[in-house]
Short mmCIF file of C-alpha atoms in Angstrom, two decimals:
data_model
loop_
_atom_site.label_atom_id
_atom_site.label_comp_id
_atom_site.label_asym_id
_atom_site.label_seq_id
_atom_site.Cartn_x
_atom_site.Cartn_y
_atom_site.Cartn_z
CA MET A 6 -20.34 -12.47 -37.64
CA GLU A 7 -17.48 -10.15 -38.04
CA LYS A 8 -18.88 -7.80 -35.37
CA MET A 9 -19.17 -10.61 -32.74
CA LYS A 10 -15.57 -11.61 -33.33
CA ASP A 11 -14.52 -8.02 -32.89
CA SER A 12 -16.29 -7.59 -29.58
CA ALA A 13 -14.90 -10.80 -28.21
CA TYR A 14 -11.40 -9.71 -29.14
CA ILE A 15 -11.96 -6.37 -27.59
CA ASN A 16 -13.26 -7.96 -24.36
CA ARG A 17 -10.27 -10.26 -24.22
CA GLU A 18 -7.90 -7.39 -24.68
CA HIS A 19 -9.69 -5.38 -21.96
CA ASN A 20 -9.58 -8.31 -19.57
CA ASN A 21 -5.86 -8.71 -20.15
CA THR A 22 -5.24 -5.15 -19.50
CA CYS A 23 -7.23 -5.27 -16.26
CA GLU A 24 -5.39 -8.33 -15.06
CA ARG A 25 -2.01 -6.73 -15.72
CA HIS A 26 -3.01 -3.55 -13.95
CA LEU A 27 -4.33 -5.55 -10.97
CA GLU A 28 -1.17 -7.57 -10.79
CA ARG A 29 0.97 -4.42 -10.83
CA LYS A 30 -1.22 -2.89 -8.13
CA GLN A 31 -0.92 -5.92 -5.92
CA ASN A 32 2.79 -6.03 -6.27
CA TYR A 33 3.04 -2.37 -5.38
CA MET A 34 0.80 -2.83 -2.40
CA GLN A 35 2.88 -5.73 -1.18
CA ALA A 36 6.16 -3.89 -1.54
CA SER A 37 4.99 -0.77 0.17
CA TYR A 38 3.18 -2.72 2.85
CA VAL A 39 6.34 -4.43 3.96
CA THR A 40 8.38 -1.28 3.99
CA LEU A 41 5.82 0.83 5.77
CA ARG A 42 5.20 -1.84 8.36
CA GLN A 43 8.93 -2.23 9.11
CA ILE A 44 9.35 1.50 9.39
CA PHE A 45 6.31 1.73 11.55
CA MET A 46 7.72 -0.91 13.85
CA LEU A 47 11.13 0.79 13.94
CA LEU A 48 9.71 4.15 14.75
CA GLY A 49 7.26 2.67 17.19
CA ALA A 50 10.03 0.81 19.02
CA ALA A 51 12.07 4.03 19.16
CA PHE A 52 9.23 5.98 20.67
CA HIS A 53 7.73 3.11 22.63
CA ILE A 54 4.27 3.75 21.18
CA VAL A 55 3.42 0.67 19.14
CA ASP A 56 0.21 -0.90 19.99
CA TYR A 57 1.01 -4.52 19.16
CA ASN A 58 -2.71 -5.35 19.34
CA VAL A 59 -3.32 -3.40 16.10
CA SER A 60 -4.51 -5.95 13.59
CA LEU A 61 -2.53 -6.64 10.51
CA ARG A 62 -5.46 -5.41 8.41
CA LYS A 63 -5.17 -2.05 10.13
CA MET A 64 -1.42 -2.03 9.88
CA LYS A 65 -1.77 -2.15 6.13
CA SER A 66 -3.57 1.22 6.11
CA THR A 67 -1.08 4.10 5.80
CA ARG A 68 -3.81 6.34 7.11
CA THR A 69 -4.12 4.46 10.31
CA MET A 70 -0.42 4.69 10.89
CA LEU A 71 -0.40 8.33 10.19
CA ARG A 72 -3.24 8.86 12.63
CA ILE A 73 -1.49 7.01 15.34
CA PHE A 74 1.69 8.97 14.86
CA LYS A 75 -0.24 12.22 14.70
CA THR A 76 -1.99 11.54 17.98
CA LYS A 77 1.46 10.90 19.56
CA LYS A 78 2.70 14.24 18.26
CA ILE A 79 5.65 12.81 16.42
CA VAL A 80 7.12 15.32 13.98
CA ALA A 81 9.28 12.96 12.06
CA TYR A 82 6.51 10.56 11.05
CA LYS A 83 5.72 12.22 7.77
CA HIS A 84 9.28 12.24 6.53
CA ALA A 85 9.90 8.64 7.48
CA LEU A 86 6.63 7.23 6.26
CA TYR A 87 6.50 8.97 2.87
CA ARG A 88 10.10 8.34 1.81
CA PRO A 89 9.81 4.60 1.19
CA LEU A 90 6.65 5.13 -0.84
CA ALA A 91 8.38 7.68 -3.13
CA ASN A 92 11.29 5.20 -3.68
CA GLY A 93 8.85 2.33 -4.24
CA ARG A 94 7.19 4.19 -7.11
#
């Protein structure tokens, strides 16, 4: 009986930890998503290269943004895109 109680307690603790971790991850994703997207729009507007048909799902991906900027041979993209992430952490 004691053993079952222990495992139930351990499972509950584990689930709590997972939920907290997930929550923190989602908050971080949200924060960086907004910042990155704004910067992407600003840079894009400055260089006239934004493809406004890029879906929101794709916009969320930093890698996609970097690829777009790389193909356009923009040197400043790295600096501008990585800075907000560093601050967000």
